[in-house]
CSV table of C-alpha atoms and ligand atoms in Angstrom, one decimal:
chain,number,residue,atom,x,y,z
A,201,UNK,CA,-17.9,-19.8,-24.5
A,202,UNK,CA,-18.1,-16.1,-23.3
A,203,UNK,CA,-16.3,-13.4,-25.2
A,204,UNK,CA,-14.1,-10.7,-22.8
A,205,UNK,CA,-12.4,-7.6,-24.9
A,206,UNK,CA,-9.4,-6.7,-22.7
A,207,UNK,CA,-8.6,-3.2,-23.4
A,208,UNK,CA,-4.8,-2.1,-21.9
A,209,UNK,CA,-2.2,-0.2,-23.4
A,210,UNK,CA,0.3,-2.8,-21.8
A,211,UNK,CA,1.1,-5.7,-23.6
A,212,UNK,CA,2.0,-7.1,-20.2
A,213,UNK,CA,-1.2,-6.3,-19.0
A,214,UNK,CA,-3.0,-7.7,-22.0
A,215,UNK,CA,-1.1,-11.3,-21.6
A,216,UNK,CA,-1.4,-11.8,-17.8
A,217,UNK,CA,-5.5,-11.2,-18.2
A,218,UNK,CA,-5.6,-13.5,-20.8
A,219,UNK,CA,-3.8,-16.6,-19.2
A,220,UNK,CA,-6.1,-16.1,-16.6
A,221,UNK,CA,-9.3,-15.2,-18.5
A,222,UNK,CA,-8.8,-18.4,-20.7
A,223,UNK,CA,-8.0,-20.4,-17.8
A,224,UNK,CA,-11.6,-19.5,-16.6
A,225,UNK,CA,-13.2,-20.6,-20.0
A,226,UNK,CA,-13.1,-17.4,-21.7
A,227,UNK,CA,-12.6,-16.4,-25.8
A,228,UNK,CA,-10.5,-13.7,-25.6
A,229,UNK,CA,-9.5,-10.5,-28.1
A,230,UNK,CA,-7.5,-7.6,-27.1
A,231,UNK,CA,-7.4,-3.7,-27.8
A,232,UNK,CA,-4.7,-0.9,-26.8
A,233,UNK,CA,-6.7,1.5,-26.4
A,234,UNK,CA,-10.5,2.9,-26.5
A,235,UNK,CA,-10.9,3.7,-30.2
A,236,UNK,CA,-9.4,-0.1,-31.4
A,237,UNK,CA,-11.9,-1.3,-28.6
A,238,UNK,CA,-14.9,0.6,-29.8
A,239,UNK,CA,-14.0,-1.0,-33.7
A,240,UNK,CA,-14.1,-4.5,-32.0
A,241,UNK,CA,-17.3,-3.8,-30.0
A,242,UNK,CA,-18.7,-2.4,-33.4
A,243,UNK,CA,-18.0,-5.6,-35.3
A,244,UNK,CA,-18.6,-8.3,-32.6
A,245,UNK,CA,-20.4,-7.2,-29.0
A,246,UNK,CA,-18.4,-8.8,-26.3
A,247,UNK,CA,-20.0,-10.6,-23.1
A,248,UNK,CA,-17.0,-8.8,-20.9
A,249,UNK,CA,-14.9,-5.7,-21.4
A,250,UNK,CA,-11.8,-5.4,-18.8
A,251,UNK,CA,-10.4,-2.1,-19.0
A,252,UNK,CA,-7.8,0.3,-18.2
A,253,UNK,CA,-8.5,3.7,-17.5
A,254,UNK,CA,-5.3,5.4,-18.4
A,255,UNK,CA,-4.7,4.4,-22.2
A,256,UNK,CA,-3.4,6.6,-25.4
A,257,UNK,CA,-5.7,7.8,-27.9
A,258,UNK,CA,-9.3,7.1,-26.2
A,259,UNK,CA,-8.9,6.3,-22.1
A,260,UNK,CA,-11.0,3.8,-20.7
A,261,UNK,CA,-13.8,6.4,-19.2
A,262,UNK,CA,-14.8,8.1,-22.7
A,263,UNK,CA,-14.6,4.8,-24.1
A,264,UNK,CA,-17.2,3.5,-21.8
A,265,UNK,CA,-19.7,6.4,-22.2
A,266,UNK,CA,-19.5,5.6,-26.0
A,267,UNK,CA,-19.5,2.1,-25.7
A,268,UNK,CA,-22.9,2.2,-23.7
A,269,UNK,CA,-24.3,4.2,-26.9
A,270,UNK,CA,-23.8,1.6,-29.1
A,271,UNK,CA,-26.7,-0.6,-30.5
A,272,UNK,CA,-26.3,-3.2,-28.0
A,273,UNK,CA,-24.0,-1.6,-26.0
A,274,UNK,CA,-25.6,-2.3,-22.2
A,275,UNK,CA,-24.7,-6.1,-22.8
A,276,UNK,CA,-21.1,-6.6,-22.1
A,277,UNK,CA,-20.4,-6.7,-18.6
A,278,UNK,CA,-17.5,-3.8,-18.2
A,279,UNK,CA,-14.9,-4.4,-15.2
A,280,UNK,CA,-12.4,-1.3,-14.6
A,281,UNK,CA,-9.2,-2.5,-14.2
A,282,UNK,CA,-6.7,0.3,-13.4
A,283,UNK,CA,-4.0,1.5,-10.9
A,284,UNK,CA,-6.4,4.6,-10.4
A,285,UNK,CA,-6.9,3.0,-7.0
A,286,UNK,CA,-8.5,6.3,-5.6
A,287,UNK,CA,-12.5,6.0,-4.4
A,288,UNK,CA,-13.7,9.0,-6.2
A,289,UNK,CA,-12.2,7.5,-9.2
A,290,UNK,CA,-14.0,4.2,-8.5
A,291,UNK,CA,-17.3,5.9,-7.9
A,292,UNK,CA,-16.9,8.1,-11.3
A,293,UNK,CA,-16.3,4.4,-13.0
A,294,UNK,CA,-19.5,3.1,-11.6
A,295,UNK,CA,-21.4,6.1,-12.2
A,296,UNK,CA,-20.6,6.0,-16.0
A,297,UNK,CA,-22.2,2.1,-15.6
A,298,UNK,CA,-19.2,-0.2,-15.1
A,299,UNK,CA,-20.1,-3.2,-13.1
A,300,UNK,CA,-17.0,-3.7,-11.6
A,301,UNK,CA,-13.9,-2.4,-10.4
A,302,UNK,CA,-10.5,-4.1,-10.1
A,303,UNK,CA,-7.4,-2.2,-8.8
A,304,UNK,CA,-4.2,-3.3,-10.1
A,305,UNK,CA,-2.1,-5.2,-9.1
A,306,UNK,CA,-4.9,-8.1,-9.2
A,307,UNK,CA,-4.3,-11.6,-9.4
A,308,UNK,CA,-6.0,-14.8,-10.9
A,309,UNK,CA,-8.2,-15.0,-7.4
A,310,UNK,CA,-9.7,-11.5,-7.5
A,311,UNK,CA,-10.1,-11.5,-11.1
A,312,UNK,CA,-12.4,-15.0,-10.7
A,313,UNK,CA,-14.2,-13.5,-7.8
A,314,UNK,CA,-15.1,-10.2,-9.6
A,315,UNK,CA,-16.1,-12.5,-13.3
A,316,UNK,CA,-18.1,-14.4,-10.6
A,317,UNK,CA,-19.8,-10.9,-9.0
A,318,UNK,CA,-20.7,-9.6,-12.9
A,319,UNK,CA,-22.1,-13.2,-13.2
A,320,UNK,CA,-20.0,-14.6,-16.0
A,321,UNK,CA,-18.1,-17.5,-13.8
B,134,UNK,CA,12.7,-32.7,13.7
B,135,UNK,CA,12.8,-35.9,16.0
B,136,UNK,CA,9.7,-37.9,15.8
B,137,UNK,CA,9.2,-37.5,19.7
B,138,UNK,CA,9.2,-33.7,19.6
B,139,UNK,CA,6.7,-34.6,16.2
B,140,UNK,CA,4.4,-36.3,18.6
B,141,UNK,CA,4.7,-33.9,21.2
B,142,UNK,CA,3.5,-30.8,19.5
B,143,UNK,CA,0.8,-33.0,17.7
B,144,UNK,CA,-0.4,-34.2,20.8
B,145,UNK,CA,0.1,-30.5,22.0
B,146,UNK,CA,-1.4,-29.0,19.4
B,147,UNK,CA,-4.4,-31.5,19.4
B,148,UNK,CA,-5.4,-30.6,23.4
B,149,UNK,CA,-5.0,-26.8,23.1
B,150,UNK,CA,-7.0,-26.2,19.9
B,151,UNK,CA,-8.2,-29.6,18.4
B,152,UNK,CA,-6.1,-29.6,15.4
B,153,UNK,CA,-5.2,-32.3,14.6
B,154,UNK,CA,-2.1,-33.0,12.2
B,155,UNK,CA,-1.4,-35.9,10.1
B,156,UNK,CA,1.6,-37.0,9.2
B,157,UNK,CA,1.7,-35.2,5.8
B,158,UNK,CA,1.3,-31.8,7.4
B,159,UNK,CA,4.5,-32.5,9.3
B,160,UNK,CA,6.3,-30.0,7.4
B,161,UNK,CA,4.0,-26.8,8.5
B,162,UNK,CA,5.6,-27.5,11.8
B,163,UNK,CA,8.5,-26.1,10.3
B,164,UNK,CA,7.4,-23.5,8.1
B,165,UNK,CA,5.1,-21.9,10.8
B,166,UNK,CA,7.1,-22.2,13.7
B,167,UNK,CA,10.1,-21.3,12.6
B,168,UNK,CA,8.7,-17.4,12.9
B,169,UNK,CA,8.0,-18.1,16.2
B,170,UNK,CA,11.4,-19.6,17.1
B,171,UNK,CA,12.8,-16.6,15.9
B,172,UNK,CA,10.2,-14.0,17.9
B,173,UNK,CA,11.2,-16.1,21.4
B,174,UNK,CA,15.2,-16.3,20.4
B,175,UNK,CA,15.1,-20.3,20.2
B,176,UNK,CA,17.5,-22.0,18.3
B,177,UNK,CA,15.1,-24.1,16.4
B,178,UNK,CA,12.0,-26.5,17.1
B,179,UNK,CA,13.6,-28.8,19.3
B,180,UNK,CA,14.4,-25.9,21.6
B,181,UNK,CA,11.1,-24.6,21.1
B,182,UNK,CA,9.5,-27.9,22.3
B,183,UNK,CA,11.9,-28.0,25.5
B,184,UNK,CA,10.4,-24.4,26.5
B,185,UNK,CA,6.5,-25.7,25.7
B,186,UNK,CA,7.7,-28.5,27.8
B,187,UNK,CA,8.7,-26.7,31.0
B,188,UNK,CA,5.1,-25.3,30.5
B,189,UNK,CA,6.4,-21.7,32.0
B,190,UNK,CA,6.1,-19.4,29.0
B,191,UNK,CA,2.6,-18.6,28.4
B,192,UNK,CA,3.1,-16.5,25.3
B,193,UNK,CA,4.6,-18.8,23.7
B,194,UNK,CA,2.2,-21.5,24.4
B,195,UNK,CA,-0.3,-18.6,22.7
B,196,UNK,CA,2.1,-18.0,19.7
B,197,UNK,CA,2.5,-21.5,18.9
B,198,UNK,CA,-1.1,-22.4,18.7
B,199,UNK,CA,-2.3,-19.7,17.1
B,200,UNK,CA,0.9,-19.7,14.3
B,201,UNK,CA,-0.4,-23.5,13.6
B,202,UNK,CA,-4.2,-22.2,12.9
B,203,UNK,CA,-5.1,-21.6,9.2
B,204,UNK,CA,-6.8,-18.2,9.4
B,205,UNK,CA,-7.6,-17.7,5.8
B,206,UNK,CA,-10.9,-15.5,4.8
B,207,UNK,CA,-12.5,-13.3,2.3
B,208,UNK,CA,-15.3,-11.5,2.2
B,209,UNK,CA,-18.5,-13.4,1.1
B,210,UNK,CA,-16.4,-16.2,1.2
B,211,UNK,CA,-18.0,-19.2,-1.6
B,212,UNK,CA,-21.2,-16.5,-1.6
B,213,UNK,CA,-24.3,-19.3,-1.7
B,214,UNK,CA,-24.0,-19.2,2.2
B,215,UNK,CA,-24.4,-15.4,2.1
B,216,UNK,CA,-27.0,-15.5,-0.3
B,217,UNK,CA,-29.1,-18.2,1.9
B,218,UNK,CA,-28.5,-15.8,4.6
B,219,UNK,CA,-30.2,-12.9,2.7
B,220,UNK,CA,-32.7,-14.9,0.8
B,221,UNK,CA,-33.4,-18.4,3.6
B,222,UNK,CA,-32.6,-17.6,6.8
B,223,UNK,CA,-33.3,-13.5,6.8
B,224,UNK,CA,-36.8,-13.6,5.5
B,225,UNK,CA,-37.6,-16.9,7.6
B,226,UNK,CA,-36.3,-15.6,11.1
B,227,UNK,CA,-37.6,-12.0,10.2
B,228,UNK,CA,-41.1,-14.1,10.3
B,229,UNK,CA,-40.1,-16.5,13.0
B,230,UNK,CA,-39.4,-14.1,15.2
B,231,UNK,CA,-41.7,-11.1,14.5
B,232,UNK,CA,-43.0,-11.5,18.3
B,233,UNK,CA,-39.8,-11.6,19.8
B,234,UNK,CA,-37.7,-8.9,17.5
B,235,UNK,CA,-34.4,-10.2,18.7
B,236,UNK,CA,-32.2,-12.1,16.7
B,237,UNK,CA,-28.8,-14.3,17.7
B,238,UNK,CA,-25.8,-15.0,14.9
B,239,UNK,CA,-22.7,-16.5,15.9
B,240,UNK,CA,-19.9,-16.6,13.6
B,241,UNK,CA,-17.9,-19.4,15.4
B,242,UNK,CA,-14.4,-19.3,13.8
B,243,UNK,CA,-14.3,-15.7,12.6
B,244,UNK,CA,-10.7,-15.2,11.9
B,245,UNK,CA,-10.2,-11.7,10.8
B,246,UNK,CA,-13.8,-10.6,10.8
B,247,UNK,CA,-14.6,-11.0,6.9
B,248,UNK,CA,-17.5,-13.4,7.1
B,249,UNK,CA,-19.2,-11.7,10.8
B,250,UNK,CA,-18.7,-7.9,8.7
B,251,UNK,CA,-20.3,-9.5,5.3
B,252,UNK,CA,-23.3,-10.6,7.5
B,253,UNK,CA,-23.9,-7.5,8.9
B,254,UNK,CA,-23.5,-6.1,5.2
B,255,UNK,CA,-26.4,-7.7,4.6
B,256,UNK,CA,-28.2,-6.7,7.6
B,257,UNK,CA,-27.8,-3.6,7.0
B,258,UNK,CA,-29.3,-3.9,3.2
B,259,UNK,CA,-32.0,-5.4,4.6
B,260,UNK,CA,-32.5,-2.6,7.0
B,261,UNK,CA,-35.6,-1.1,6.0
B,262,UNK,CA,-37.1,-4.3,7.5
B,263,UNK,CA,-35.3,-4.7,10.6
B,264,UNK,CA,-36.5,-1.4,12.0
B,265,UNK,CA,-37.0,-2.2,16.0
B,266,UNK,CA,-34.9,-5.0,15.8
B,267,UNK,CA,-32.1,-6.3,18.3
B,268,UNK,CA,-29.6,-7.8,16.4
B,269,UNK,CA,-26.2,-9.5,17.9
B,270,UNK,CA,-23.7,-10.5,15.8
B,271,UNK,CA,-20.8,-12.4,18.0
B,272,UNK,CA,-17.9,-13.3,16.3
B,273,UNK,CA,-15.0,-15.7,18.1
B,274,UNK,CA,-12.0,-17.4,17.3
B,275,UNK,CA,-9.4,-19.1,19.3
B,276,UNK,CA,-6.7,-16.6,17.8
B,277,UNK,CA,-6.0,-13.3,19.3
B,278,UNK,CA,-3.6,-12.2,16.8
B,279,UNK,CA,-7.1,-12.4,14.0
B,280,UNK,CA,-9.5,-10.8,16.4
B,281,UNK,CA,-7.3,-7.8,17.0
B,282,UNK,CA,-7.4,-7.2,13.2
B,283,UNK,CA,-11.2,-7.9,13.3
B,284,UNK,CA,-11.9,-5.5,15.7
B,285,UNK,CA,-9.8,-2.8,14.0
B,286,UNK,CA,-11.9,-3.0,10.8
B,287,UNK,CA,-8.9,-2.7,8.4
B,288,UNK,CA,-8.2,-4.6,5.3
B,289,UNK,CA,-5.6,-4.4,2.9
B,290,UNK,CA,-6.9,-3.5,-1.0
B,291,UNK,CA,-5.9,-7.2,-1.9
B,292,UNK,CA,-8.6,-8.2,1.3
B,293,UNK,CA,-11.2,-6.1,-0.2
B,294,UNK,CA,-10.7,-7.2,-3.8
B,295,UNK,CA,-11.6,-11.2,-2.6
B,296,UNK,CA,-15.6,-11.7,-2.7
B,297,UNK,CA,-16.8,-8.1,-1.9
B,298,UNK,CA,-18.9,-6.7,-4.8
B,299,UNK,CA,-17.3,-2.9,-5.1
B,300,UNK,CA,-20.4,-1.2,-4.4
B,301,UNK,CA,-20.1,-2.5,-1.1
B,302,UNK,CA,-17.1,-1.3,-0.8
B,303,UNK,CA,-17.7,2.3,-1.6
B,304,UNK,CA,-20.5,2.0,0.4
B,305,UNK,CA,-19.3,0.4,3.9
B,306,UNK,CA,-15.4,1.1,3.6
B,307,UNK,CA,-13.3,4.3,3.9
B,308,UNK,CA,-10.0,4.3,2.2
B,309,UNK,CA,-6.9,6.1,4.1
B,310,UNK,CA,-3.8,5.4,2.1
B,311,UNK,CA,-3.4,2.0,1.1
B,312,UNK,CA,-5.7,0.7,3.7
B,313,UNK,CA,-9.3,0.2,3.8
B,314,UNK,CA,-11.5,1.0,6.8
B,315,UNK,CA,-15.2,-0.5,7.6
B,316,UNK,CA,-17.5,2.1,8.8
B,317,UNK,CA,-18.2,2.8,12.3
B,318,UNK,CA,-21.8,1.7,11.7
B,319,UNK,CA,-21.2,-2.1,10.9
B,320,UNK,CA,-18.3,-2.4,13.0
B,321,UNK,CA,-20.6,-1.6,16.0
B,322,UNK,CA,-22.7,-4.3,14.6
B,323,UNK,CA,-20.3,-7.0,16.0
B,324,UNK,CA,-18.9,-8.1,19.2
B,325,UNK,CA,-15.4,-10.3,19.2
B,326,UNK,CA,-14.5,-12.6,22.0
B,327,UNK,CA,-12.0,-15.0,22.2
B,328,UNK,CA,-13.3,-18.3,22.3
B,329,UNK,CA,-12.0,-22.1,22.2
B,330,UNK,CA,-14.7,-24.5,20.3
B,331,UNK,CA,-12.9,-27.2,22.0
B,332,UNK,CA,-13.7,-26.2,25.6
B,333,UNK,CA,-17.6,-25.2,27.0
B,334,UNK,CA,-18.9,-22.3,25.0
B,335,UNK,CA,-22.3,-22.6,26.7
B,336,UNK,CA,-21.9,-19.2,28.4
B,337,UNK,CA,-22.1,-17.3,24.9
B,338,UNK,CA,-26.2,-18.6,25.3
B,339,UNK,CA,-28.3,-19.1,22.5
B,340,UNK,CA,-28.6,-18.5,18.6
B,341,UNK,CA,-30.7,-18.9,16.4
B,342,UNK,CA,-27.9,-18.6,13.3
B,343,UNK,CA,-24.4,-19.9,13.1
B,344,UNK,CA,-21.8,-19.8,10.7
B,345,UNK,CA,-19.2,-22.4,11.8
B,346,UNK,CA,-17.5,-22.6,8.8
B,347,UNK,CA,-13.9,-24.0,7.8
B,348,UNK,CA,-12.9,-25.2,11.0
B,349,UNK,CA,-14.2,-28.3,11.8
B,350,UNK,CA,-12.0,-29.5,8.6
B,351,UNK,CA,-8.8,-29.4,11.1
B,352,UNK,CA,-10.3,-31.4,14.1
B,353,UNK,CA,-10.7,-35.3,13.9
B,354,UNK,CA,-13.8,-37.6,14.1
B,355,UNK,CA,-14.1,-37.4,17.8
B,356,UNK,CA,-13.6,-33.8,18.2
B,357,UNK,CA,-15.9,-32.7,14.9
B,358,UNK,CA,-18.4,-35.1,16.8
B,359,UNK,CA,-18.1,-33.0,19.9
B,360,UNK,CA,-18.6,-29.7,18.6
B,361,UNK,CA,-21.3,-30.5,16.6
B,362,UNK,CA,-23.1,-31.8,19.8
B,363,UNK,CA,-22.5,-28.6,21.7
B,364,UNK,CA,-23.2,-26.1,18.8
B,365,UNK,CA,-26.5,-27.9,18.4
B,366,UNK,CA,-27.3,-27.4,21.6
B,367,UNK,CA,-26.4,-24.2,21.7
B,368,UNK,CA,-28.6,-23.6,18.6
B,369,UNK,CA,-32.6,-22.3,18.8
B,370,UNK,CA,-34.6,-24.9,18.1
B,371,UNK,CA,-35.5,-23.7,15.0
B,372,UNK,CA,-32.0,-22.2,14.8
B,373,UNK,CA,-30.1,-23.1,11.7
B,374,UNK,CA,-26.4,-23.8,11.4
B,375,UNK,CA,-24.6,-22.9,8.2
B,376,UNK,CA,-20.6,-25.2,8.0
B,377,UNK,CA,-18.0,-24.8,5.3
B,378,UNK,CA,-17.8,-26.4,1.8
B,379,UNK,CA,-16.1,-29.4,2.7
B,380,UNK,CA,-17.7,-30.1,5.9
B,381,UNK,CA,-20.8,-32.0,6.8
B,382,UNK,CA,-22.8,-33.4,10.1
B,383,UNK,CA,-23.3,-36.6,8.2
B,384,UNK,CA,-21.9,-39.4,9.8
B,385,UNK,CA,-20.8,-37.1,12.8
B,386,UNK,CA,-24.0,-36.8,14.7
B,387,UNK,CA,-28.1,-37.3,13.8
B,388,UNK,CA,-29.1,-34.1,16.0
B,389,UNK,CA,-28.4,-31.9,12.8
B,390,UNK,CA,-29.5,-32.7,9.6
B,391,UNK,CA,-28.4,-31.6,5.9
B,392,UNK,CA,-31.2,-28.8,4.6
B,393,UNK,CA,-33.3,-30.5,1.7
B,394,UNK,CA,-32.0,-28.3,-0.9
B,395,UNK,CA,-28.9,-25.7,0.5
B,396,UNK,CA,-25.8,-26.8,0.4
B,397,UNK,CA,-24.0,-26.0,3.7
B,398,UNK,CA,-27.3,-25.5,5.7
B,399,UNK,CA,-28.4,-27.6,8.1
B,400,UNK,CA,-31.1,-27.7,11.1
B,401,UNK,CA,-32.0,-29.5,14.4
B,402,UNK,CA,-33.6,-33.1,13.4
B,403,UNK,CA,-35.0,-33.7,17.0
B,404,UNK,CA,-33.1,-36.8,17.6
B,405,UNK,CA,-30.4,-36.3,20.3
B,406,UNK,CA,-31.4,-33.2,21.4
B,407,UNK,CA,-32.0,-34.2,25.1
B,408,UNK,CA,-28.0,-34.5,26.7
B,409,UNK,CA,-26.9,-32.5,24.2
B,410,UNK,CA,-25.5,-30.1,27.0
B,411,UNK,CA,-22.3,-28.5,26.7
B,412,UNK,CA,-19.0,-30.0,28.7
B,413,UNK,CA,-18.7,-27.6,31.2
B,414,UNK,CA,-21.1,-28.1,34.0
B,415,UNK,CA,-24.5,-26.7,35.1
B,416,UNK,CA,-25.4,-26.0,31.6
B,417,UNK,CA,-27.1,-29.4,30.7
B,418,UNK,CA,-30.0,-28.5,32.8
B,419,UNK,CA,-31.0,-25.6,30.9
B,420,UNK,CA,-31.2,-28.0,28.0
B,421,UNK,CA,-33.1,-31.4,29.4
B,422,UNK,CA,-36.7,-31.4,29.7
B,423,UNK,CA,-37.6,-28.0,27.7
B,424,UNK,CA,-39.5,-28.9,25.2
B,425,UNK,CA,-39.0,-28.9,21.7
B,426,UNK,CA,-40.9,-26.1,19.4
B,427,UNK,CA,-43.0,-27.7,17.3
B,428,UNK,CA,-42.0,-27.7,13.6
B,429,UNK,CA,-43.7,-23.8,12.3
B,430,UNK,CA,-42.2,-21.7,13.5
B,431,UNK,CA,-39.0,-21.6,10.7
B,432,UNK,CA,-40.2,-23.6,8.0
B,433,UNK,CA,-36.7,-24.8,7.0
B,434,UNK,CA,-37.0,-28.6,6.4
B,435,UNK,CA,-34.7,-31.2,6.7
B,436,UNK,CA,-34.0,-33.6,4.0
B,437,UNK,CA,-32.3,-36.0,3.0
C,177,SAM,C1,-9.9,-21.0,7.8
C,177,SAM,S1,-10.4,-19.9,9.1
C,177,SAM,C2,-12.1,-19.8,8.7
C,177,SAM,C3,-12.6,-18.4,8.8
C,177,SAM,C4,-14.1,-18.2,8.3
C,177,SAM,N1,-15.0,-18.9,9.1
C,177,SAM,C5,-14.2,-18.6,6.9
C,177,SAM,O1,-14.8,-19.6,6.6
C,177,SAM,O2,-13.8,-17.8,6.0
C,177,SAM,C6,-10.3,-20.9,10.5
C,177,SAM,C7,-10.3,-20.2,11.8
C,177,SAM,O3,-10.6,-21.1,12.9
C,177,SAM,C8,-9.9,-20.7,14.0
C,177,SAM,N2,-9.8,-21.8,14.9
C,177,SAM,C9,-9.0,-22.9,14.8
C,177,SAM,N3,-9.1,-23.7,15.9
C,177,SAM,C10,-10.1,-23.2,16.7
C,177,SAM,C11,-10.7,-23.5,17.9
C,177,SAM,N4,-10.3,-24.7,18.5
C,177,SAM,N5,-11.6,-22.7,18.4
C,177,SAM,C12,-12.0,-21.6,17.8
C,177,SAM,N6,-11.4,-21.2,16.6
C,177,SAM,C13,-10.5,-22.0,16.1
C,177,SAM,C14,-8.6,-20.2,13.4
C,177,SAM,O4,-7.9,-19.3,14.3
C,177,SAM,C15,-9.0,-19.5,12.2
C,177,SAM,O5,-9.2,-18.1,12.3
């Protein structure tokens, strides 16, 4: 069973991703923000990380340049998903290595599409 | 609804665009035209099929076909026929055809232009290659309502977020506000024409591709039957024809055959390929008594 870390400040956020995630055969585990995220990467490497960009504490961006320092860190397949809906802010995201992008609002289809693009569905 | 105007607008319906609705799907009749009985000020569906019955308002004979069509699409839609596009059909016509340079697609039920634009995506990765090339994409649908959006390129974020990988999005789209806009560059890669599958098509000429995928699902035996015929005819003889998910020549007719190992691919067998001519007339000539390419040119073999 594939592992995804969603990172979101929103416990709203957090519970909508996993009903779907799980509904597509994932394990799930959650963080609120970059630093708790990092400390669960540390401890177990996750296939998927979906995350915010706006979060307290560590945003989503920083923690992806750290993440991808990480012994290990190039594995998990990272998938932005934020209301920063703006292409220069997608092509910042893809530049610091995520493989995908998902603007909010998303639903369960475009969340199975982009699992299926990063190659985890 | 009274069961006559039921069988009116099904038998209707079935003559103008080939759909044809079971009983079960009684209720879209209601959900889909009720729109439309509100755009033309009629009082409700028996009114409606009064007015179809004079036969004197053309727009709404246009409205209430094309409200009753299923235009659903996404970019890349299912993605194995994309990918045998990039990774079959490309490298296999790009040798095929090396003399020739020229290359024919038809997406025949295009709806709002997602699956004609993710072909020419592709194309255009596979540019380098293609250099000296002339490459048509036509795209047609029975729907004008779909084409207009088609032509005009523009999706909503929700459209762009089904099926299309985000680099390709940066890459081929401009955003302006909420809305997404294809570049100029594969949007020029595409014609749109209106077109009925259920009436001669023959003019349109020949292709050597075609996506004909997630219509034929709404037509019965006879009329699947029919089409088939014609788009095989209308098909190089090498040409390949790629249908939807839940769609298949078996059982329909034996001039196509299933592709040995791709799911949704399928190719000319040889067997009723003479009067395979299209309705309309004049056009069966061009067909009997050319000779069939012999099997080497595009090594995609049938199977079983
Ligand atoms: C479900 S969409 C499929 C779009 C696309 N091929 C895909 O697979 O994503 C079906 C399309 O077929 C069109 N259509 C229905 N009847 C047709 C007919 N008789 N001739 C041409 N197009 C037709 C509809 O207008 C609609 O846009």
């Amino acid at each position: 069973m594939k592992h995804c870390l969603i990172v979101d400040d929103s416990a709203v956020i957090r519970k909508v991703a996993r009903r779907i995630l799980e509904g597509l055969s994932f394990r799930t585990s959650e963080a609120e923000d970059g630093e708790q995220a990092l400390s669960r990467c540390r401890t177990e490497m996750p296939d998927a990380v979906l995350l915010d960009w706006n979060m307290p504490v560590m945003d989503g961006y920083s923690f992806l340049r750290a993440l991808r320092e990480l012994p290990g860190g190039e594995i998990p397949k990272v998938v932005f998903c934020t209301t920063e809906n703006d292409v220069g802010n997608i092509a910042r995201a893809m530049r610091a290595g995520a493989d995908e992008y998902i603007m909010k609002p998303f639903d369960k289809e475009i969340m199975t599409a982009k699992m299926q693009e990063v190659g985890l569905v | 609804m009274l069961d006559a105007d039921f069988d009116f607008l099904r038998a209707y319906l079935k003559e103008r665009s080939g759909l044809s609705l079971s009983a079960e799907k009684r209720y879209l009749i209601d959900s889909r035209l009720g729109p439309i009985c509100r755009r033309f000020s009629l009082t409700g569906v028996p009114d409606l099929v009064t007015k179809l019955r004079q036969g004197r308002d053309r727009a709404l004979e246009t409205a209430v076909v094309e409200a009753m069509t299923t235009n659903e699409t996404f970019f890349f839609r299912d993605k194995t026929p994309f990918d045998i596009f990039k990774d079959t059909i490309l490298p296999q016509m790009l040798a095929a055809r090396a003399g020739k340079r020229k290359l024919r697609i038809w997406c025949a039920a295009a709806s709002s232009g997602q699956e004609p634009y993710s072909l020419a995506m592709i194309l255009d990765e596979a540019r380098a290659k293609l250099a000296g090339w002339q490459i048509e994409i036509v795209a047609t649908d029975i729907a004008a309502e779909v084409l207009d959006k088609a032509k005009a390129g523009i999706y909503t974020q929700f459209e762009v977020q089904r099926g299309l990988p985000i680099q390709m999005l940066l890459k081929y789209f401009q955003q302006k506000g909420d809305a997404w806009h294809i570049s100029p560059a594969i949007k020029s890669m595409v014609t749109f024409k209106q077109m009925n599958l259920i009436k001669d098509f023959s003019q349109l000429g020949q292709f050597d591709v075609i996506y004909c995928r997630n219509v034929l699902i709404y037509f019965d035996q006879p009329t699947k039957t029919d089409v088939l015929r014609r788009l095989s005819a209308a098909l190089a003889p090498d040409g390949v024809l790629l249908l939807g998910a839940a769609e298949t020549v078996i059982g329909l007719t034996d001039a196509l055959a299933p592709h040995a190992s791709k799911r949704g691919l399928y190719v000319a067998s040889g067997a009723g390929r003479a009067g395979a001519g299209n309705t309309g007339a004049g056009n069966a000539t061009a067909e009997t008594g050319k000779m069939r390419v012999p099997a080497g040119g595009l090594r995609i073999a049938a199977g079983g």
